[in-house]
PDB file of C-alpha atoms in Angstrom:
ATOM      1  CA  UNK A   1     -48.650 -71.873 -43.932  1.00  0.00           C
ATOM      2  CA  UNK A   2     -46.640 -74.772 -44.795  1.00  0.00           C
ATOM      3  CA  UNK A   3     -42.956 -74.443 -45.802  1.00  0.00           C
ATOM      4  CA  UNK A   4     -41.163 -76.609 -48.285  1.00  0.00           C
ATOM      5  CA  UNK A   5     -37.889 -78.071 -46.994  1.00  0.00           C
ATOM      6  CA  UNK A   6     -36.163 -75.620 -48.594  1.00  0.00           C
ATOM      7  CA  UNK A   7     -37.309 -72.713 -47.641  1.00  0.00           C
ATOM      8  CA  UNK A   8     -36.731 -74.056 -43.916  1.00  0.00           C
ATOM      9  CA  UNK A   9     -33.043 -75.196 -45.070  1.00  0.00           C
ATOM     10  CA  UNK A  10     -33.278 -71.437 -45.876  1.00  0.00           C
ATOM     11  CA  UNK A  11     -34.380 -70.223 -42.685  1.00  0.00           C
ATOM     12  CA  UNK A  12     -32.402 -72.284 -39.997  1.00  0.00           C
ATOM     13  CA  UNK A  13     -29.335 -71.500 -42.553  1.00  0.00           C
ATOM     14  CA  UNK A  14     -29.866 -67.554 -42.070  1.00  0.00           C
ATOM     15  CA  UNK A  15     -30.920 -68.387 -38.504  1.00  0.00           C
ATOM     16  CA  UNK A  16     -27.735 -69.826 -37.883  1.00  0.00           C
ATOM     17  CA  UNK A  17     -25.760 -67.517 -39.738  1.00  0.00           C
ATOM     18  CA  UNK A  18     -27.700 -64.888 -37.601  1.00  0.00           C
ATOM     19  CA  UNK A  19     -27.007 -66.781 -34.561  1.00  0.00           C
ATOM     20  CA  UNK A  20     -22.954 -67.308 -35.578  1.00  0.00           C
ATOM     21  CA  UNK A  21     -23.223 -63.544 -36.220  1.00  0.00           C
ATOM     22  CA  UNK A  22     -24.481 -62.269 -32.740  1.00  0.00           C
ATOM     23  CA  UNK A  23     -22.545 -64.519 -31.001  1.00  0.00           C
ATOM     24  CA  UNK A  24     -18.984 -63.090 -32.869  1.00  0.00           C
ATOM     25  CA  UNK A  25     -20.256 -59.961 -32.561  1.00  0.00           C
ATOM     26  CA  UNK A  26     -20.530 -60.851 -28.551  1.00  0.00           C
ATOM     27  CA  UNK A  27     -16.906 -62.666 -28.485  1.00  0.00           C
ATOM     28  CA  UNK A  28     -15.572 -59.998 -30.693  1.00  0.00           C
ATOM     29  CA  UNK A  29     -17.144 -57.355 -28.400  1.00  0.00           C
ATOM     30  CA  UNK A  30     -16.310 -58.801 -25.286  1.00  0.00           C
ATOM     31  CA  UNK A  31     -12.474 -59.267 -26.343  1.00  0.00           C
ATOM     32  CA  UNK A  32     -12.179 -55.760 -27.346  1.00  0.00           C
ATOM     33  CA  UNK A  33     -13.554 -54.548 -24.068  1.00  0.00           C
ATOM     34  CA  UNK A  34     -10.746 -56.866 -22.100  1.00  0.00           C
ATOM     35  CA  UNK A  35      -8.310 -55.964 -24.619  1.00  0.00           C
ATOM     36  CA  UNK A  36      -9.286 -52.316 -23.322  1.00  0.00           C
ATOM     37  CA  UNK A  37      -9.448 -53.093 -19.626  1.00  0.00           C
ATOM     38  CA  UNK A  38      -5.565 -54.569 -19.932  1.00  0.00           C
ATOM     39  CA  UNK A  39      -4.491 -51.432 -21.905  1.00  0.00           C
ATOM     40  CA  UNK A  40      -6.209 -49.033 -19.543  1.00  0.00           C
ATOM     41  CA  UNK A  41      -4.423 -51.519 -16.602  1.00  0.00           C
ATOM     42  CA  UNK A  42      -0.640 -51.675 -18.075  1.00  0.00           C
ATOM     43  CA  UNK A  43      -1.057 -47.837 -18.360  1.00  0.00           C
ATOM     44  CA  UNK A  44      -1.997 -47.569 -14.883  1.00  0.00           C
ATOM     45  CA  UNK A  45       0.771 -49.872 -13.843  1.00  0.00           C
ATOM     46  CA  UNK A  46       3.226 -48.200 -16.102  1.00  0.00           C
ATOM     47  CA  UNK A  47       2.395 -44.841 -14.279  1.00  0.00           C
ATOM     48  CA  UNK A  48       2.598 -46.323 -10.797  1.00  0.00           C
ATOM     49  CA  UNK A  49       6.014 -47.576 -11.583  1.00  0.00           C
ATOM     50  CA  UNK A  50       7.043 -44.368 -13.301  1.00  0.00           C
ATOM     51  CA  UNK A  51       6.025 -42.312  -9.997  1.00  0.00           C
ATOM     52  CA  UNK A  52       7.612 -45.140  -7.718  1.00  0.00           C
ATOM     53  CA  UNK A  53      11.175 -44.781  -9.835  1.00  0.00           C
ATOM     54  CA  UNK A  54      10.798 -41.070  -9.007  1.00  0.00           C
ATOM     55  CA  UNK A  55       9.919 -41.733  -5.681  1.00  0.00           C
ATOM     56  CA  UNK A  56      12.916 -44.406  -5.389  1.00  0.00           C
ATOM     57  CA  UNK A  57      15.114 -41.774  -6.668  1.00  0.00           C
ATOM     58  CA  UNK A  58      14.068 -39.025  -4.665  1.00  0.00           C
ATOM     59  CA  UNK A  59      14.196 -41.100  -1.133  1.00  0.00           C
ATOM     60  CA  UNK A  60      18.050 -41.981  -2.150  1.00  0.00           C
ATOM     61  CA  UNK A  61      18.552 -37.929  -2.980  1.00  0.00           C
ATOM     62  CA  UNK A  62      16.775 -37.516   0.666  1.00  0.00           C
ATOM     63  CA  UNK A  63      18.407 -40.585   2.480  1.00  0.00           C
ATOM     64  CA  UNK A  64      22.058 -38.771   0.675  1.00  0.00           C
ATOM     65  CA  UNK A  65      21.436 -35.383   2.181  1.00  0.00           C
ATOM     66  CA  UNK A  66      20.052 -36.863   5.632  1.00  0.00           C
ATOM     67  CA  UNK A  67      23.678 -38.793   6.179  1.00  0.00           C
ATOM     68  CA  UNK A  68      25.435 -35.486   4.640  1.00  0.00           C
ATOM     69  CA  UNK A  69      23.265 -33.818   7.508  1.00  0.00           C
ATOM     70  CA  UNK A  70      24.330 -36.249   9.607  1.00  0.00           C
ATOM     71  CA  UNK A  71      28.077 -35.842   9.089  1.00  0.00           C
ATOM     72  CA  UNK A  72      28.072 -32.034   9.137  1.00  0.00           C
ATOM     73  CA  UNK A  73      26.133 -32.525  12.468  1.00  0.00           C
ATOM     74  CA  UNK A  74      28.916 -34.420  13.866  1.00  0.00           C
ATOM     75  CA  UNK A  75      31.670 -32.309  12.495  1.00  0.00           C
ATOM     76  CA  UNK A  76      29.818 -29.371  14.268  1.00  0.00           C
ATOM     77  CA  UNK A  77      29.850 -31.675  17.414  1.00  0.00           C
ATOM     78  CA  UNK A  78      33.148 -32.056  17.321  1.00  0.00           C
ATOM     79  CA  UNK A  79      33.698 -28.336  17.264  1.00  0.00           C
ATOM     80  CA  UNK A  80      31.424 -27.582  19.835  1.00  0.00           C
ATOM     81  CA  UNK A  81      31.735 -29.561  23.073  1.00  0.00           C
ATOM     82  CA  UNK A  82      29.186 -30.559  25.601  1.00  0.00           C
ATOM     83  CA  UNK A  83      31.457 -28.387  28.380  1.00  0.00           C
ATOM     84  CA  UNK A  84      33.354 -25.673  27.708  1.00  0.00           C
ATOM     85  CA  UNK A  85      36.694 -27.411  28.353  1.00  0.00           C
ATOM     86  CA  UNK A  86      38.212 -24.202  29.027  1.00  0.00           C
ATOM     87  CA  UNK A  87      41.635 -25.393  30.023  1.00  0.00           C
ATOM     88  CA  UNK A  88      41.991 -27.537  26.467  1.00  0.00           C
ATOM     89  CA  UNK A  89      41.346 -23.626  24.800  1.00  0.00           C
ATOM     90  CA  UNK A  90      43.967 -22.274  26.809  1.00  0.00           C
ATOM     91  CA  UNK A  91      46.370 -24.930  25.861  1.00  0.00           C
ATOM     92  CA  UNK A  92      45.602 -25.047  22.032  1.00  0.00           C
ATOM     93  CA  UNK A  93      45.637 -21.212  22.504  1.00  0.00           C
ATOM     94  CA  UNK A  94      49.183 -20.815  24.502  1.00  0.00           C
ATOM     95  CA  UNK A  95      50.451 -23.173  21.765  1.00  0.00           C
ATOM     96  CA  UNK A  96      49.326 -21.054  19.012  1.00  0.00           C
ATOM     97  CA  UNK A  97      50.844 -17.716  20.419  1.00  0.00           C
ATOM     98  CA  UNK A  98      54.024 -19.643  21.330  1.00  0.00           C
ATOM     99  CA  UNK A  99      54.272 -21.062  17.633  1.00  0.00           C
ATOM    100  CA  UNK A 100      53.699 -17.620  16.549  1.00  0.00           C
ATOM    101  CA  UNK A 101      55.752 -15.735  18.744  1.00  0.00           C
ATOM    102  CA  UNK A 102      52.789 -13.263  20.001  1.00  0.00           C
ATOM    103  CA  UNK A 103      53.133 -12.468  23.516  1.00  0.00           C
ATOM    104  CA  UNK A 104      50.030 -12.098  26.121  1.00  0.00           C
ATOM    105  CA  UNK A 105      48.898  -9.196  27.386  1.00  0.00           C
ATOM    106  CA  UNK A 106      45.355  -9.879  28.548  1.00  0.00           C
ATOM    107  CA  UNK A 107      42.961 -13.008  29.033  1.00  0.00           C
ATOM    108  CA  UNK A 108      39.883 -11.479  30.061  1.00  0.00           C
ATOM    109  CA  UNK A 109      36.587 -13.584  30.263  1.00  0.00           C
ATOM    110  CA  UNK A 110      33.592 -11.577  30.231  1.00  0.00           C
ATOM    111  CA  UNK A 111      29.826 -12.399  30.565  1.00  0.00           C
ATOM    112  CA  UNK A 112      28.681 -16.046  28.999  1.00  0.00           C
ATOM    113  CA  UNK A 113      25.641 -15.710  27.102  1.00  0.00           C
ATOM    114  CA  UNK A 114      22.679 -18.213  26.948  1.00  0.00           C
ATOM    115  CA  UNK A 115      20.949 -19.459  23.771  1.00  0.00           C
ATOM    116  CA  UNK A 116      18.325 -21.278  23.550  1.00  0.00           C
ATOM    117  CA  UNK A 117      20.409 -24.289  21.651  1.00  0.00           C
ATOM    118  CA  UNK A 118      24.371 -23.117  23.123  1.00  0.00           C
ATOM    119  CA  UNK A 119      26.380 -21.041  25.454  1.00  0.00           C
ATOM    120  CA  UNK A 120      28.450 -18.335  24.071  1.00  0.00           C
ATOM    121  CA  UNK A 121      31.537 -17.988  26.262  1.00  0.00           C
ATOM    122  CA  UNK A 122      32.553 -14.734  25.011  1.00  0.00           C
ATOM    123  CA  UNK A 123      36.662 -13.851  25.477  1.00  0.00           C
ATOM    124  CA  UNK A 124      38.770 -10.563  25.215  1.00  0.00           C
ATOM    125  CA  UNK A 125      42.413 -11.144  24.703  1.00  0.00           C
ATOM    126  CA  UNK A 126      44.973  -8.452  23.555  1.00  0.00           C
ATOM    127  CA  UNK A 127      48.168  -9.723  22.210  1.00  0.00           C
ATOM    128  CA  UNK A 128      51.542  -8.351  20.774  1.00  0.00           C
ATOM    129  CA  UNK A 129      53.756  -9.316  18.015  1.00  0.00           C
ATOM    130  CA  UNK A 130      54.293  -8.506  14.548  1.00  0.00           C
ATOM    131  CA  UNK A 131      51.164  -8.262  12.277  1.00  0.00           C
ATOM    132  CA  UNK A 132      51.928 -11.059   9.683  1.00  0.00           C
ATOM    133  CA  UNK A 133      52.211 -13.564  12.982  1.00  0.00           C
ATOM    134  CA  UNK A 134      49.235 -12.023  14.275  1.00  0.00           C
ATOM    135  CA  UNK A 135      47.447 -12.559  10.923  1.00  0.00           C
ATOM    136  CA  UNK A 136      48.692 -16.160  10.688  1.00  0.00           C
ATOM    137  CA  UNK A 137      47.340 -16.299  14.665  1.00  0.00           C
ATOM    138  CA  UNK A 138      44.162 -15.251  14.031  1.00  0.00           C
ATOM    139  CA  UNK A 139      44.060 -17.576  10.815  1.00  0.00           C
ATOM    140  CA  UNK A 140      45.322 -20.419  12.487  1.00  0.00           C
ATOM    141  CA  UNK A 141      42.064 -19.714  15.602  1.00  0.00           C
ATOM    142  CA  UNK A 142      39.443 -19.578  13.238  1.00  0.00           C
ATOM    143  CA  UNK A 143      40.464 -23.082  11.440  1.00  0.00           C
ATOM    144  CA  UNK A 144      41.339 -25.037  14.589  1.00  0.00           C
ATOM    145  CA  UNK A 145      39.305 -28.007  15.562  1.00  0.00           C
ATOM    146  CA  UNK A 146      36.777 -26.276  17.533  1.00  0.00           C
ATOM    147  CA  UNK A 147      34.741 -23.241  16.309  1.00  0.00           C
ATOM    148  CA  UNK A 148      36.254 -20.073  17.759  1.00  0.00           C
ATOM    149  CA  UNK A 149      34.592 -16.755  16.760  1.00  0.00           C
ATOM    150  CA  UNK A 150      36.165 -13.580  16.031  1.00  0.00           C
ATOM    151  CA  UNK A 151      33.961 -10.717  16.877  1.00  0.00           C
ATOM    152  CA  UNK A 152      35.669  -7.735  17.456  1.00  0.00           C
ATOM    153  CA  UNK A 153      39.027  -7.086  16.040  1.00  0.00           C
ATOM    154  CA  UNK A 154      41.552  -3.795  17.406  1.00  0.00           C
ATOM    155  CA  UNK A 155      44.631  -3.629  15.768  1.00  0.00           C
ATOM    156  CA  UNK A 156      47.177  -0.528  16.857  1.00  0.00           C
ATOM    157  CA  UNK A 157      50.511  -0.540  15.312  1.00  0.00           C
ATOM    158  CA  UNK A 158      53.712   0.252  18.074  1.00  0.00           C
ATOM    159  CA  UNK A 159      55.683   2.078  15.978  1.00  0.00           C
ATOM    160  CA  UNK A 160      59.401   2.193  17.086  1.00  0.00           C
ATOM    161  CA  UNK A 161      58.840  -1.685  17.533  1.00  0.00           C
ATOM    162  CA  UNK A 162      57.817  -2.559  14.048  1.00  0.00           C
ATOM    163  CA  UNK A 163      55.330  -4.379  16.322  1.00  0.00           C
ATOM    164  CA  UNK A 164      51.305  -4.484  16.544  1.00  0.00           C
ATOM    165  CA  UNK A 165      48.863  -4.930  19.764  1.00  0.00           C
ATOM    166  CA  UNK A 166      46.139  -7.155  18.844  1.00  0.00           C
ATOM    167  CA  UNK A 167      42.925  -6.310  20.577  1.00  0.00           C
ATOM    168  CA  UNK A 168      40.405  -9.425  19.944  1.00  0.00           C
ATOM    169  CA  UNK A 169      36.941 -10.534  21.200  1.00  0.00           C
ATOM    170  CA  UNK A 170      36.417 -14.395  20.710  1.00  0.00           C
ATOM    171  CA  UNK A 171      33.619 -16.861  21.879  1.00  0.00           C
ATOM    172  CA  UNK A 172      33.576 -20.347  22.535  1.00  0.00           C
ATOM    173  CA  UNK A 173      30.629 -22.368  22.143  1.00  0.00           C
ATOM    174  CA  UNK A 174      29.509 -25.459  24.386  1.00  0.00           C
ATOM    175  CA  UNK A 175      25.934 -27.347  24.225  1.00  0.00           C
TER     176      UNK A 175
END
């Protein structure tokens, strides 16, 4: 079989046509599939730093409520000592009845109470004055700097007096 030049012109031309084909079709082919890999990639990234913003944001709404925490914790602090500090309560207390004009009857302290995270130092005190200053008494020991509990409230109106006698169970709270 012998082949006239041009019919191997012929040949080596389709030959390298067929050769410039594969080898596009492998470039072409291979760029797609990277094209694909950095698409797939960006997505991924894309995601991760969608779910990190959200993560960002939600530490800052945590790391906001842990130092509102934190401030409520030190308010409660405040308003409940380490020690009793009994004689500080009477004070604030004597000056609140004097300011008010309510005159003591009876400072009783009854039985203190242990929980697991405080001591309740439970107190009965009976009182007498009018009822708006006892009103604006018991107002004014439920909103003073250290938390004061009202638990059991008498009142008995003295009638020829125009006067009231305050009956009142309060605790005190230490650590």
């Amino acid at each position: 079989m012998t082949f006239s030049i041009k019919t191997l012109d012929r040949l080596c031309l389709v030959a390298v046509v067929l050769i410039f084909l594969i080898c596009g079709y492998w470039v072409v082919n291979r760029g797609i599939r990277q094209l694909r890999q950095t698409r797939q990639e960006n997505d991924f990234l894309s995601k991760n730093l969608k779910n990190l913003a959200l993560v960002e944001t939600n530490l800052q709404r945590v790391n906001a409520a842990i130092s509102e925490t934190r401030k409520q914790m030190k308010i409660l602090n405040e308003r409940i000592p380490d020690s009793a500090k009994i004689g500080d309560f009477l004070k604030q207390l004597d000056a609140l009845m004097k300011k008010r004009e309510i005159v003591l009857e009876s400072f009783q302290p009854l039985a203190v109470v242990e929980k697991k995270l405080f001591t309740r130092l439970p107190i009965r005190l009976i009182l007498k004055g009018s009822f708006v200053n006892i009103y604006h008494f018991l107002h004014d020991l439920e909103t003073m700097n250290r938390l004061v509990n009202a638990e059991q409230i008498t009142i008995t109106s003295l009638d020829p007096l125009n006067e009231c006698r305050f009956d009142v169970t309060t605790s005190i709270f230490e650590h």
